[in-house]
Amino acid sequence: MASKQTVHMNRGQGETSYARNSSFQNAEQNRMRPLIEEAVADLLSSSNSSSRSMVITDLGCSSGPNALAIASIAVDAIRRCLGLQRPPPDLFVLLNDLPDNDFATVVKSLAEFKKNNEHVLAGVVPGSFYGRLFTAESLHLVCSSNSLHWLSEAPEDLKMKSIPAYDVDADVRRERRALVVGAYARQFRKDFMLFLQMRAIELVPGGRMVLSLAGRRSVDFASKFTHAWESVAMILCDMVHMGLIDKEKFDSFYIPIYGPSDEELRQIIQEESSFSIRQMQVPELTSGAYSALITPTRVAYMLRAAFEPIIVQHFGSSEGGEGIMDEFVRTAERRWSLEGSLEEELAQNPRGVLLVSLEKKLDIT
Ligand SMILES: C[S@@+](CC[C@H](N)C(=O)[O-])C[C@H]1O[C@@H](n2cnc3c(N)ncnc32)[C@H](O)[C@@H]1O
């Protein structure tokens, strides 16, 4: 690949923005509520509870309504947990994302949020969550929704050997699946390990983390597992078959995303050893609030809002800017035009979501 991929969601408030196409992710954030409430209750009842301030961060906040959703859940939980017993501590809410994120919109929403929430101070922290972001032992609660499956980069060994992440030929793809997925799994292990090490430095002893990320149910990646970004690859593959994008270009396109199994995640957390696992859940991707959201157009727009920047960066745009993405949406809608075909495609895939609640061990310095 010529240049480093710049990751961000579609900016602004327009029809194709992340702000208007992130209801799936918001459903996921709502699933984190009980875990955040439990973590907050635990923090407030612990020995640190006499502390007059509490620092909360949401890592990979993006922009739009979801950027403040997790912070709102945490602030509400604190207020409800304390009730009238004692005044709430000063809360410092810090929102993080990569520097190309639409922070201008986030800052405006934060100003509104502060107006409606007495005792809340707020700020943004641009930078990668795979590096240091905060001062040592300064954080009480770290949250992250729908972000940690984004790798720091696509696996270097695949790029160097020009092995496509998703071969257009289904037989070749099947033969290479273990190799490709293995490379992605190694990159995830390296990145997630680093993430845990950084947060172990930044959290206070007993500090909590509540995370949600794309994952999968199966541990058998060689026979069953498909990429967490399979739908994007399938749509682009259809576009190659229709002559809308170049096969060579597609072969060198790597989306830096990996969805681990719960077992993989557990092993990395245990190996890194700074955190104990309080809860880990693997809810069904298509259950609950999700099912109502699954329509071809919604899914196509959701994928566009999340992947347009890296698709356009790699393939270039046509027809004055958005040609390739308009075709992407049309191809997706055509692919799923038969009633039930989208649901069937999703059901065949062992993809899921992982929710995990962690506590920093007390003897880690
Ligand atoms: C799908 S969005 C999730 C946004 C929001 N948390 C939600 O649940 O809707 C993923 C976000 O993670 C951010 N991200 C990806 N890699 C990151 C990294 N290394 N450091 C910080 N943010 C990252 C992306 O820029 C993007 O805004």
Short mmCIF file of N, CA and C in Angstrom, two decimals, residues 215-226 258-264 282 349-352 354:
data_model
loop_
_atom_site.label_atom_id
_atom_site.label_comp_id
_atom_site.label_asym_id
_atom_site.label_seq_id
_atom_site.Cartn_x
_atom_site.Cartn_y
_atom_site.Cartn_z
N GLY A 215 -16.42 -9.50 17.47
CA GLY A 215 -15.71 -10.74 17.73
C GLY A 215 -16.40 -11.88 17.01
N ARG A 216 -16.14 -13.06 17.48
CA ARG A 216 -16.81 -14.21 16.86
C ARG A 216 -17.02 -15.30 17.88
N ARG A 217 -17.95 -16.21 17.54
CA ARG A 217 -18.26 -17.27 18.48
C ARG A 217 -17.29 -18.44 18.34
N SER A 218 -16.89 -18.71 17.09
CA SER A 218 -16.12 -19.92 16.86
C SER A 218 -14.65 -19.71 17.19
N VAL A 219 -14.01 -20.75 17.76
CA VAL A 219 -12.57 -20.66 17.95
C VAL A 219 -11.87 -21.28 16.74
N ASP A 220 -12.62 -21.96 15.91
CA ASP A 220 -12.04 -22.67 14.78
C ASP A 220 -11.95 -21.75 13.57
N PHE A 221 -10.93 -20.87 13.56
CA PHE A 221 -10.91 -19.90 12.48
C PHE A 221 -10.57 -20.49 11.12
N ALA A 222 -9.89 -21.64 11.13
CA ALA A 222 -9.47 -22.20 9.84
C ALA A 222 -10.66 -22.67 9.01
N SER A 223 -11.66 -23.27 9.65
CA SER A 223 -12.75 -23.82 8.84
C SER A 223 -13.92 -22.85 8.71
N LYS A 224 -14.20 -22.09 9.77
CA LYS A 224 -15.45 -21.33 9.75
C LYS A 224 -15.26 -19.83 9.68
N PHE A 225 -14.23 -19.34 10.31
CA PHE A 225 -14.18 -17.90 10.55
C PHE A 225 -14.05 -17.08 9.27
N THR A 226 -14.76 -16.02 9.25
CA THR A 226 -14.63 -15.06 8.16
C THR A 226 -14.27 -13.72 8.80
N TYR A 258 -9.94 -6.87 13.09
CA TYR A 258 -9.98 -8.30 13.44
C TYR A 258 -10.95 -8.52 14.60
N GLY A 259 -11.82 -9.50 14.45
CA GLY A 259 -12.76 -9.84 15.52
C GLY A 259 -12.32 -11.13 16.20
N PRO A 260 -11.78 -11.06 17.41
CA PRO A 260 -11.28 -12.27 18.09
C PRO A 260 -12.43 -13.10 18.67
N SER A 261 -12.12 -14.33 19.04
CA SER A 261 -13.11 -15.11 19.81
C SER A 261 -12.98 -14.72 21.28
N ASP A 262 -13.98 -15.08 22.08
CA ASP A 262 -13.90 -14.77 23.51
C ASP A 262 -12.69 -15.47 24.14
N GLU A 263 -12.40 -16.67 23.64
CA GLU A 263 -11.28 -17.42 24.21
C GLU A 263 -9.94 -16.74 23.92
N GLU A 264 -9.81 -16.24 22.68
CA GLU A 264 -8.58 -15.50 22.33
C GLU A 264 -8.41 -14.28 23.23
N VAL A 282 -20.94 -12.82 25.26
CA VAL A 282 -20.92 -12.89 23.79
C VAL A 282 -22.37 -12.90 23.29
N ASN A 349 -22.78 -16.53 9.29
CA ASN A 349 -21.49 -16.07 9.74
C ASN A 349 -21.37 -16.16 11.26
N PRO A 350 -20.29 -16.75 11.76
CA PRO A 350 -20.20 -16.87 13.22
C PRO A 350 -19.76 -15.58 13.92
N ARG A 351 -19.99 -14.44 13.28
CA ARG A 351 -19.58 -13.18 13.91
C ARG A 351 -20.44 -12.86 15.13
N GLY A 352 -19.90 -12.12 16.02
CA GLY A 352 -20.65 -11.72 17.20
C GLY A 352 -20.04 -10.46 17.78
N LEU A 354 -18.26 -8.97 21.46
CA LEU A 354 -17.72 -9.34 22.76
C LEU A 354 -17.87 -8.17 23.72
#
